[in-house]
XYZ file of C-alpha atoms in Angstrom:
693
model
C 107.005 60.929 25.974
C 110.744 61.806 25.938
C 112.484 64.651 27.344
C 113.082 67.442 24.906
C 115.762 69.871 24.301
C 115.730 73.171 26.018
C 114.454 75.219 22.941
C 111.622 72.932 22.592
C 110.091 73.087 26.135
C 107.570 75.428 28.001
C 107.574 75.629 31.586
C 104.226 77.259 32.405
C 102.412 78.014 35.898
C 98.802 78.311 35.699
C 97.489 80.739 38.309
C 95.047 83.268 39.437
C 92.128 83.698 42.077
C 90.687 80.676 44.022
C 87.855 78.944 42.165
C 88.478 80.737 38.756
C 88.696 77.603 36.803
C 92.416 77.019 36.420
C 92.255 72.797 37.067
C 89.004 73.232 34.595
C 91.451 74.900 32.057
C 94.318 72.409 32.423
C 91.921 69.343 32.276
C 90.433 70.654 28.833
C 93.805 71.430 27.404
C 94.892 67.916 28.125
C 91.731 66.470 26.693
C 91.825 68.403 23.464
C 95.504 67.545 22.809
C 94.650 63.750 23.366
C 96.861 63.496 26.539
C 93.684 62.212 28.532
C 90.886 60.034 27.072
C 88.405 61.592 29.486
C 87.648 64.919 30.510
C 88.101 65.325 34.220
C 85.795 67.494 36.203
C 86.400 69.319 39.615
C 82.766 69.623 40.382
C 82.040 65.908 39.756
C 85.408 64.782 41.880
C 86.716 63.147 38.504
C 89.870 65.617 37.788
C 93.237 63.752 37.183
C 94.938 66.864 38.819
C 93.189 66.824 42.125
C 94.380 63.863 43.790
C 94.008 64.567 47.381
C 90.632 63.722 49.217
C 90.420 66.926 50.512
C 90.525 68.517 47.464
C 87.592 66.248 46.461
C 85.760 67.132 49.152
C 86.554 70.907 49.011
C 86.230 71.357 45.356
C 89.456 73.439 45.406
C 92.824 72.730 44.606
C 95.160 72.032 47.655
C 98.336 70.718 46.099
C 100.229 71.965 42.999
C 99.756 69.492 39.837
C 101.992 68.601 37.131
C 100.691 68.064 33.831
C 103.196 67.563 30.797
C 102.504 66.970 27.339
C 103.449 67.291 23.929
C 101.836 69.813 21.370
C 103.022 70.385 17.809
C 106.697 69.161 18.662
C 106.971 71.205 21.801
C 107.066 69.894 25.303
C 104.760 71.758 27.463
C 104.769 71.628 31.487
C 101.701 73.029 33.061
C 101.693 73.750 36.804
C 98.254 74.055 38.156
C 98.622 75.869 41.191
C 96.298 76.730 44.207
C 94.638 80.071 44.168
C 93.513 80.378 47.859
C 95.427 82.071 50.044
C 95.799 79.311 52.563
C 97.563 77.159 50.242
C 99.836 79.647 48.509
C 103.273 77.946 49.208
C 102.704 75.790 46.112
C 102.011 78.967 44.239
C 105.183 80.240 45.246
C 107.079 77.027 44.334
C 105.534 76.991 41.204
C 106.534 80.437 39.975
C 110.027 79.874 40.996
C 110.478 77.166 38.405
C 108.321 78.154 35.707
C 109.662 80.468 33.025
C 106.159 82.154 32.285
C 102.554 82.148 33.603
C 99.017 82.073 32.433
C 96.881 84.381 34.715
C 93.250 83.094 34.454
C 90.399 85.709 35.318
C 86.955 84.578 35.724
C 84.857 86.404 33.062
C 81.943 86.869 35.128
C 84.058 87.886 38.545
C 86.797 90.402 36.795
C 89.994 91.039 38.513
C 89.984 89.801 41.891
C 92.348 89.573 45.300
C 94.093 86.474 43.855
C 94.660 88.018 40.608
C 96.378 90.969 42.168
C 98.365 88.760 44.582
C 99.816 86.586 41.837
C 100.247 89.783 39.382
C 102.308 91.153 42.003
C 104.531 88.165 42.315
C 104.985 87.801 38.706
C 105.799 91.753 38.359
C 108.664 91.233 41.067
C 110.147 87.814 39.359
C 109.682 89.626 35.704
C 107.770 86.866 34.683
C 106.273 86.787 30.929
C 102.618 85.972 30.970
C 99.219 85.994 29.226
C 96.035 86.660 30.553
C 93.123 83.921 29.929
C 89.611 85.471 30.403
C 87.669 82.115 31.158
C 83.917 81.184 31.575
C 82.611 83.522 29.030
C 79.701 81.363 28.412
C 78.298 82.492 32.136
C 75.255 84.819 31.891
C 77.086 87.712 33.820
C 80.520 87.385 31.804
C 81.652 90.360 30.191
C 85.029 90.187 28.361
C 84.785 93.941 27.571
C 84.745 94.891 31.144
C 87.214 92.547 32.300
C 89.610 93.846 29.789
C 88.861 97.435 30.879
C 89.421 96.144 34.705
C 92.860 94.819 33.519
C 94.124 97.551 31.652
C 92.909 99.886 34.282
C 94.644 98.064 37.031
C 97.744 96.872 34.954
C 98.192 99.736 32.134
C 97.817 99.542 28.440
C 100.643 97.045 27.921
C 97.650 94.556 28.502
C 96.251 93.927 25.244
C 93.343 91.760 23.752
C 94.714 89.314 21.305
C 91.755 86.700 20.992
C 88.109 88.214 21.615
C 85.070 86.128 21.589
C 82.326 85.953 19.223
C 79.005 85.763 20.672
C 77.970 86.255 24.153
C 77.348 83.648 27.257
C 75.590 80.645 25.882
C 76.142 81.668 22.567
C 79.825 82.165 22.428
C 80.993 80.074 19.499
C 84.549 81.191 18.353
C 87.243 83.767 18.774
C 88.749 86.180 16.704
C 92.611 86.234 16.216
C 93.027 90.012 16.194
C 96.845 89.704 14.620
C 95.678 87.388 11.934
C 92.033 88.795 11.449
C 90.898 85.614 11.339
C 87.866 83.348 13.235
C 89.072 80.369 15.355
C 85.978 78.317 15.965
C 84.745 74.730 16.827
C 86.212 72.277 19.298
C 89.657 72.140 17.679
C 89.212 75.916 16.401
C 89.848 75.654 12.741
C 90.653 78.720 10.924
C 88.237 80.895 8.978
C 88.354 84.400 7.313
C 86.993 87.161 8.904
C 83.143 88.201 7.624
C 83.034 91.960 6.771
C 80.570 92.814 9.598
C 83.145 91.409 12.153
C 85.828 93.599 10.758
C 84.156 96.912 11.907
C 83.846 95.332 15.188
C 87.395 94.672 15.821
C 88.954 97.791 14.696
C 89.580 99.344 18.500
C 90.687 96.082 19.559
C 93.497 95.678 17.082
C 94.281 99.435 17.372
C 95.049 98.671 21.047
C 97.184 95.268 20.029
C 99.119 97.272 17.216
C 99.812 100.222 19.398
C 101.145 98.104 22.618
C 103.419 96.151 19.793
C 104.992 98.934 17.839
C 105.628 100.748 21.331
C 108.065 98.170 21.867
C 109.974 98.665 18.606
C 111.716 102.006 17.540
C 111.439 100.987 13.852
C 107.875 100.227 13.528
C 106.945 103.110 15.805
C 108.318 105.363 13.480
C 106.601 103.660 10.566
C 103.514 103.721 12.431
C 103.402 107.097 13.141
C 104.513 107.957 9.433
C 101.234 105.843 8.287
C 103.337 103.370 6.551
C 102.201 99.626 6.300
C 103.510 97.144 8.612
C 103.393 93.666 7.589
C 101.684 90.755 9.796
C 105.122 88.839 9.850
C 107.006 91.888 11.440
C 104.113 92.602 13.821
C 103.884 88.968 14.856
C 107.833 88.603 15.532
C 107.829 92.004 17.416
C 104.870 90.651 19.728
C 106.444 87.583 20.402
C 109.652 89.420 21.534
C 107.604 91.690 23.472
C 105.729 88.930 25.314
C 108.834 87.065 26.269
C 110.573 90.369 27.483
C 107.028 90.955 29.663
C 106.511 94.289 27.802
C 103.319 93.189 26.527
C 100.638 91.071 28.216
C 97.988 89.446 25.749
C 94.560 88.623 26.620
C 92.732 85.547 25.494
C 88.958 84.799 25.720
C 87.833 81.177 26.427
C 85.117 79.147 27.799
C 85.824 75.800 28.672
C 82.579 74.319 28.535
C 82.254 75.514 24.844
C 85.608 74.283 24.142
C 86.377 77.830 22.664
C 89.738 79.511 22.529
C 91.835 76.506 23.365
C 93.813 76.297 19.973
C 94.700 79.736 20.289
C 95.827 79.530 23.751
C 98.090 76.529 22.672
C 99.700 78.234 19.674
C 100.206 81.337 22.206
C 101.806 79.292 24.541
C 104.189 77.632 22.159
C 105.049 80.736 20.027
C 105.218 83.267 22.415
C 106.082 82.203 25.949
C 109.919 81.812 26.393
C 111.749 78.578 26.710
C 114.195 77.666 29.191
C 117.045 78.308 26.895
C 115.727 81.990 26.796
C 115.626 82.324 30.441
C 119.223 82.456 31.036
C 121.654 80.524 33.116
C 121.118 79.255 36.435
C 123.105 80.948 39.143
C 123.923 79.478 42.460
C 126.539 79.018 45.180
C 129.509 76.593 44.894
C 131.202 74.908 47.776
C 133.285 77.406 48.277
C 130.466 79.996 48.611
C 131.189 81.838 45.481
C 128.401 82.568 42.866
C 128.690 80.326 39.707
C 126.296 80.045 36.711
C 125.281 77.069 34.869
C 123.888 77.229 31.258
C 120.807 75.505 30.257
C 122.345 72.553 28.431
C 122.215 69.072 28.214
C 126.125 68.623 28.228
C 126.611 71.046 31.359
C 127.214 69.594 34.763
C 124.133 68.459 36.729
C 121.917 71.107 38.731
C 118.458 69.877 39.621
C 116.080 71.821 42.055
C 113.436 70.012 44.384
C 110.625 72.522 44.431
C 107.927 70.039 45.759
C 107.728 66.822 48.094
C 104.411 64.612 48.358
C 104.380 62.177 51.285
C 101.980 59.555 50.550
C 101.683 56.737 53.024
C 101.167 54.180 50.292
C 103.666 54.867 47.592
C 106.217 56.963 49.662
C 107.794 60.098 49.013
C 107.539 61.753 45.519
C 109.715 64.901 44.526
C 108.906 67.480 41.899
C 112.358 68.142 40.196
C 113.192 71.027 37.837
C 116.567 70.191 35.590
C 118.537 73.553 35.276
C 121.532 72.052 33.700
C 123.060 68.971 32.661
C 121.285 65.497 32.247
C 119.234 63.666 35.300
C 119.617 59.871 34.660
C 117.453 56.828 36.335
C 119.322 54.604 38.518
C 122.169 56.708 39.136
C 123.801 58.362 42.019
C 123.774 62.102 42.529
C 124.677 64.561 45.367
C 122.652 66.773 47.465
C 124.448 70.100 47.763
C 121.860 71.146 50.270
C 122.083 68.571 52.448
C 125.558 67.439 51.894
C 124.775 63.927 51.266
C 124.585 61.317 48.458
C 121.398 60.709 46.895
C 119.964 57.456 44.857
C 117.769 58.155 41.809
C 116.077 55.103 41.060
C 113.110 55.830 38.695
C 112.331 58.929 37.166
C 108.711 59.839 35.743
C 106.859 62.451 33.873
C 103.378 63.268 35.302
C 99.950 63.961 34.157
C 98.201 64.469 37.414
C 97.725 60.843 38.945
C 99.506 59.266 35.646
C 102.724 58.585 35.702
C 104.829 57.767 32.755
C 108.359 56.355 32.845
C 111.543 57.861 31.593
C 115.024 57.326 31.452
C 116.474 60.555 31.485
C 115.580 64.173 31.949
C 117.577 67.081 30.063
C 117.992 70.674 30.860
C 115.086 72.767 31.215
C 112.810 69.915 31.599
C 110.442 68.987 34.789
C 109.841 65.403 36.347
C 109.109 63.418 39.557
C 111.615 61.237 41.525
C 109.980 58.702 44.042
C 111.646 57.743 47.160
C 114.654 60.283 47.701
C 116.067 59.420 50.722
C 117.597 62.744 52.448
C 116.278 65.326 49.895
C 113.304 67.496 50.513
C 111.799 70.648 49.003
C 114.643 73.499 48.334
C 117.374 70.454 48.020
C 119.750 71.060 44.868
C 120.900 67.854 43.223
C 124.166 67.854 41.733
C 127.296 65.995 40.426
C 129.523 65.139 43.570
C 132.812 66.633 42.150
C 130.413 70.273 41.056
C 128.214 70.959 43.731
C 126.071 73.821 43.023
C 123.228 75.334 45.648
C 120.425 77.173 44.014
C 118.552 79.786 45.815
C 115.611 78.038 47.912
C 112.003 79.194 47.522
C 110.596 82.006 49.744
C 107.631 80.625 51.162
C 104.991 82.629 52.911
C 105.313 83.063 56.643
C 102.552 81.401 58.900
C 100.243 83.521 60.477
C 97.828 81.035 62.082
C 98.422 78.679 64.944
C 96.772 76.194 66.967
C 97.859 74.101 69.855
C 97.884 70.631 69.134
C 97.867 67.177 71.496
C 97.630 63.690 70.334
C 94.173 61.757 71.158
C 95.831 58.743 72.836
C 98.969 57.141 73.768
C 99.313 55.152 70.236
C 98.856 58.632 68.569
C 101.545 60.150 70.679
C 104.062 57.581 69.541
C 103.513 58.517 66.125
C 103.171 62.200 66.098
C 106.854 62.867 65.700
C 107.242 60.968 62.728
C 104.024 62.142 61.034
C 104.591 65.918 61.611
C 108.144 65.781 60.051
C 106.701 64.088 57.040
C 103.587 66.728 56.885
C 106.490 69.614 57.142
C 108.243 68.056 54.292
C 105.221 68.161 52.124
C 104.479 71.528 52.912
C 107.048 73.982 54.119
C 104.640 76.659 55.099
C 103.548 74.641 58.051
C 105.708 75.121 61.199
C 105.775 73.130 64.307
C 107.304 74.340 67.662
C 107.369 73.619 71.238
C 106.353 76.507 73.391
C 108.366 76.428 76.494
C 106.115 78.801 78.583
C 102.826 76.828 77.964
C 104.490 73.373 77.167
C 102.098 73.118 74.029
C 102.974 71.914 70.772
C 102.033 74.861 68.391
C 101.036 73.972 64.716
C 101.166 77.054 62.702
C 100.137 77.726 58.879
C 99.277 80.726 56.422
C 95.496 80.300 57.281
C 92.644 78.384 59.236
C 92.134 76.417 56.298
C 95.594 75.274 55.989
C 95.494 73.817 59.472
C 92.344 72.182 58.945
C 93.654 70.162 55.898
C 96.974 69.336 57.793
C 95.072 67.962 60.803
C 93.027 65.762 58.217
C 96.229 64.870 56.650
C 97.689 63.591 60.006
C 94.642 61.365 60.347
C 94.084 60.059 56.649
C 97.668 59.780 55.622
C 99.591 58.916 58.671
C 96.905 57.425 60.904
C 97.707 60.197 63.802
C 94.617 61.892 65.321
C 95.084 64.946 67.321
C 92.996 67.592 69.202
C 93.484 71.254 68.514
C 92.616 74.630 70.485
C 93.495 78.173 70.785
C 97.059 78.321 72.140
C 97.564 79.570 75.713
C 98.972 83.092 76.075
C 102.615 82.503 77.465
C 101.987 84.938 80.206
C 104.501 85.415 82.831
C 104.639 86.369 86.232
C 106.645 88.922 88.400
C 106.726 91.037 91.490
C 106.624 94.659 92.545
C 107.713 94.624 96.162
C 110.374 93.060 98.477
C 109.087 90.624 100.774
C 110.349 87.567 103.148
C 108.552 84.320 104.299
C 108.993 81.067 105.737
C 108.796 77.570 103.880
C 108.211 74.838 106.565
C 107.943 71.112 105.534
C 107.395 68.657 108.469
C 105.879 64.911 107.837
C 106.116 62.092 110.124
C 105.573 58.574 108.433
C 106.339 56.155 110.958
C 110.200 55.575 110.422
C 112.490 58.499 109.348
C 110.245 61.700 108.904
C 110.665 64.572 106.493
C 111.794 67.746 107.825
C 113.022 71.083 105.955
C 112.675 74.681 107.068
C 113.970 77.828 104.785
C 113.377 81.624 105.195
C 113.415 83.299 101.817
C 113.603 87.156 100.949
C 112.680 87.840 97.363
C 112.949 91.391 95.827
C 111.917 92.498 92.035
C 114.702 93.003 89.422
C 114.712 94.909 86.089
C 112.762 93.073 82.914
C 115.102 90.407 81.567
C 116.893 89.703 84.505
C 115.166 85.969 84.866
C 115.779 84.477 88.080
C 118.907 85.219 90.565
C 119.283 83.138 93.606
C 121.767 83.679 96.702
C 122.391 82.750 100.166
C 123.186 84.654 103.157
C 122.828 81.989 105.912
C 124.978 82.486 109.047
C 125.391 80.563 112.076
C 124.681 76.957 110.477
C 120.942 77.345 110.786
C 120.838 75.472 107.356
C 123.531 73.229 106.265
C 125.806 74.059 103.296
C 124.969 70.653 101.556
C 121.114 71.452 101.416
C 121.581 75.053 99.859
C 121.462 73.457 96.274
C 118.223 71.867 97.249
C 116.449 74.975 98.274
C 117.614 76.653 95.223
C 116.291 73.794 92.949
C 112.833 74.232 94.876
C 112.800 77.953 94.075
C 113.677 77.538 90.413
C 111.053 74.640 89.997
C 108.414 76.721 91.621
C 109.319 79.698 89.482
C 108.871 77.716 86.569
C 105.374 76.433 87.571
C 104.512 79.908 88.656
C 102.376 81.155 91.746
C 99.602 83.069 91.138
C 98.289 81.770 87.689
C 100.565 78.776 86.434
C 102.965 80.934 84.385
C 106.626 81.198 84.950
C 107.698 83.661 87.597
C 110.619 85.852 86.704
C 112.668 89.281 87.303
C 113.288 88.743 90.990
C 116.142 87.691 93.267
C 115.703 85.003 95.965
C 117.818 84.882 98.956
C 117.831 82.163 101.374
C 119.171 84.003 104.762
C 117.834 81.310 107.673
C 116.008 78.185 108.629
C 116.368 75.008 110.486
C 117.054 71.581 110.338
C 116.845 68.129 111.797
C 119.811 65.908 112.437
C 117.969 62.742 111.216
C 114.849 63.907 109.459
C 116.203 66.432 107.026
C 117.148 65.467 103.703
C 117.484 67.355 100.195
C 113.879 66.605 99.140
C 112.322 68.174 102.337
C 114.605 71.296 101.649
C 113.545 71.414 98.151
C 110.050 71.338 98.965
C 110.710 74.103 101.609
C 112.101 76.375 99.182
C 109.409 75.663 97.196
C 106.800 76.837 100.041
C 108.891 79.666 101.032
C 108.885 81.238 97.523
C 105.032 80.855 97.319
C 104.623 82.256 100.960
C 106.933 85.233 99.782
C 105.193 86.231 96.467
C 101.707 86.471 98.415
C 103.226 89.739 100.209
C 105.433 90.801 97.213
C 102.682 92.481 95.306
C 102.454 89.782 92.606
C 101.312 90.786 88.869
C 100.844 89.338 85.650
C 102.976 90.055 82.607
C 101.453 89.602 78.779
C 103.299 89.168 75.754
C 103.169 92.065 73.113
C 103.943 91.391 69.387
C 104.796 94.138 66.677
C 102.337 93.910 63.931
C 103.034 95.004 60.272
C 99.869 95.244 58.281
C 99.644 95.705 54.577
C 96.110 96.919 53.481
C 94.355 98.825 50.514
C 93.853 102.288 51.099
C 90.300 102.209 50.905
C 89.962 99.821 54.027
C 92.364 101.939 56.416
C 89.499 102.907 58.466
C 88.117 99.378 59.183
C 91.832 98.075 59.939
C 92.771 100.853 62.231
C 89.145 100.531 64.131
C 89.939 96.830 64.563
C 93.327 97.289 65.827
C 91.874 99.779 68.511
C 89.504 97.161 69.489
C 92.323 94.643 70.203
C 94.001 96.889 72.464
C 96.582 97.699 69.845
C 98.718 100.927 69.766
C 99.326 102.125 66.170
C 102.719 103.358 65.853
C 102.459 104.743 62.220
C 101.623 104.167 58.621
C 103.174 104.856 55.433
C 102.514 104.298 51.464
C 103.329 100.794 50.231
C 102.578 101.524 46.421
C 99.745 100.100 44.301
C 97.170 101.748 46.624
C 98.147 100.044 49.916
C 99.178 101.348 53.382
C 101.608 99.972 55.668
C 100.405 100.081 59.385
C 102.740 99.184 62.215
C 101.195 98.430 65.760
C 101.866 96.817 69.127
C 99.458 94.534 70.007
C 98.785 91.920 72.855
C 99.573 88.590 71.526
C 96.305 87.261 73.218
C 94.512 89.473 70.802
C 96.246 88.025 67.682
C 95.284 84.255 67.562
C 92.676 84.693 65.012
C 93.979 87.806 63.324
C 94.902 86.218 60.120
C 91.338 85.052 59.709
C 89.666 88.208 60.718
C 91.834 90.437 58.536
C 90.955 88.417 55.588
C 87.468 88.719 56.268
C 87.762 92.274 56.907
C 89.611 93.115 53.748
C 88.128 90.302 51.380
C 91.543 88.726 51.359
C 93.275 91.911 50.356
C 95.071 92.591 53.685
C 98.330 90.654 54.997
C 100.348 91.039 58.195
C 103.622 89.930 59.473
C 104.124 89.889 63.273
C 106.940 89.282 65.754
C 107.421 88.839 69.392
C 108.362 92.252 71.190
C 108.501 92.473 74.711
C 106.515 91.547 78.096
C 104.212 94.417 79.471
C 101.992 94.401 82.673
C 98.712 93.128 81.909
C 95.608 95.265 82.602
C 94.401 94.443 86.013
C 90.641 93.187 84.604
C 92.416 90.792 82.377
C 94.698 89.460 85.004
C 91.942 88.547 87.259
C 90.303 86.725 84.695
C 93.608 84.714 84.221
C 94.218 84.125 87.917
C 90.403 83.162 88.612
C 90.535 80.549 85.518
C 93.824 79.082 86.995
C 92.331 78.876 90.455
C 89.094 77.160 89.128
C 91.159 74.517 87.179
C 93.386 73.775 90.053
C 90.142 72.893 92.532
C 88.829 69.752 91.033
C 92.704 68.572 90.738
C 93.179 69.291 94.515
C 89.776 67.756 95.540
C 90.576 64.509 93.325
């Protein structure tokens, strides 16, 4: 399979709600056009598109899959995307490089949360699309009801193009409303429309024709005057309107009955835009100036890495869309994002697991490159003498995190490298080290994404980790001024250890940190021991005093002490400083501070009450609400971080997946006494066994 000219390519993302049958649709198309010799099935674990063991186990798509094939002289690249919100990163990536989309709607479930989510993304990007209503062979499937839901939700530009003949198990064909013909059989041969069907399709045809003529002034005037319009005029106007996003045709289908697929293939080829119609690629040159590259094989090279797969056996595999120029195998290119030279060895066209070697890929086409050394997702590959950097994919921010720790010393040695590869494969995963709790935090879009990431660490990279809810990064502080002695004395047979320091502490305003000073007179503590006392104070402040969390926003002053001419040392005064701080804090009215985050929650208006009630139960302070369009409200609230660790899962459950949120750290506030008491008690209980040991 050779690369095609830009005009002969269709790059189409297959999208929709999770579990609506997207992978089955693509598998059926591949089988019907002869691109595969067997029909892969998701439920049987035989899908050629689902290559990850976790996909087989969960019976869902986790990673985007690329399926390339040729139909009637047109090269079609279908990008099968995950529909579940936890794995939305690959959906964002696919929509970034696709010129058009198929939105699959389950004929028995209708418009669902995932339908609305992807529709909003397509609207924002002005992406042309076709809606496919699938699974119409199911008992509770209802094409008319789904069509009504679509038109109610998205307007009258959503119009039927192919409607079903028969219902449920009796579905046998579709009617092409524009041609006025029946498409039936496994390969959908065409037959004339019987007289009894002509009466049934009248209302559907009127919806279609009215939507078409509204996009063309000449056709509209003739339609209003009652004049005839030819099939060719309507066809050409429909194709132009679909490419412009002014009309969204709806096609009926059943994968089980092999109904509707020839019509769908024709619609993809005839109605969806080619890369040549998508316009030039716009990016930034080496001087930071905006430049454009036309979609031409003779233009300078610009190719975008939109997906990276890390395989422990094959190595790294990068999905690449070529926007301009020609990408050749066995050549050197330049990564304009990483500012490094990159070697391109082999190049493949993909069909799920299957790889087909090619020597070159021209503008508009999509391919896969194995073993790129430096380049990762969002890298732009260019010619060295004409670099351009294309805009990165805007991935969703993580909203669910867990603390991870290696299960063994061997796992610890491999963890860093494994996490690096894992994040390269899925940019929606974030890893950070929490300085306050000394935990490694792995964050993702949702709980299922975390579970899959942990399995990948074990199965792909041989690293086993334990997970738990992260500790809340509380802080400690004081309300009052206090002073106390820290005295350390130990005799061990030879030289002993002696340090004696008197410390005074006082509270400072929030954000002041730890301030240290000395006020020693008369040489009671020699100056050479001042740094040791300060080190002891600061180290103890970092470890905390009452609950094991950093102590901050106070000033400590060394004002007196004593020393021994022989036994005093830096170590003994460091310990004395630590003990003095501990003793001071007991009399300084210590208290606990908890982190507060600012939540911005986007929810459907009909679920505002439940979400507000839940925020109140989390000790949240609601600051305000405002309309966010499309029947949604935006709620802003300040909520203790301790109450938000499972909020992503709980909000999704509460709103049926329709609610989303973002959060950011705001400030520290005093922790309520009943909660602080529990935190302090838990710390003391944890210390007791260690002390006994």
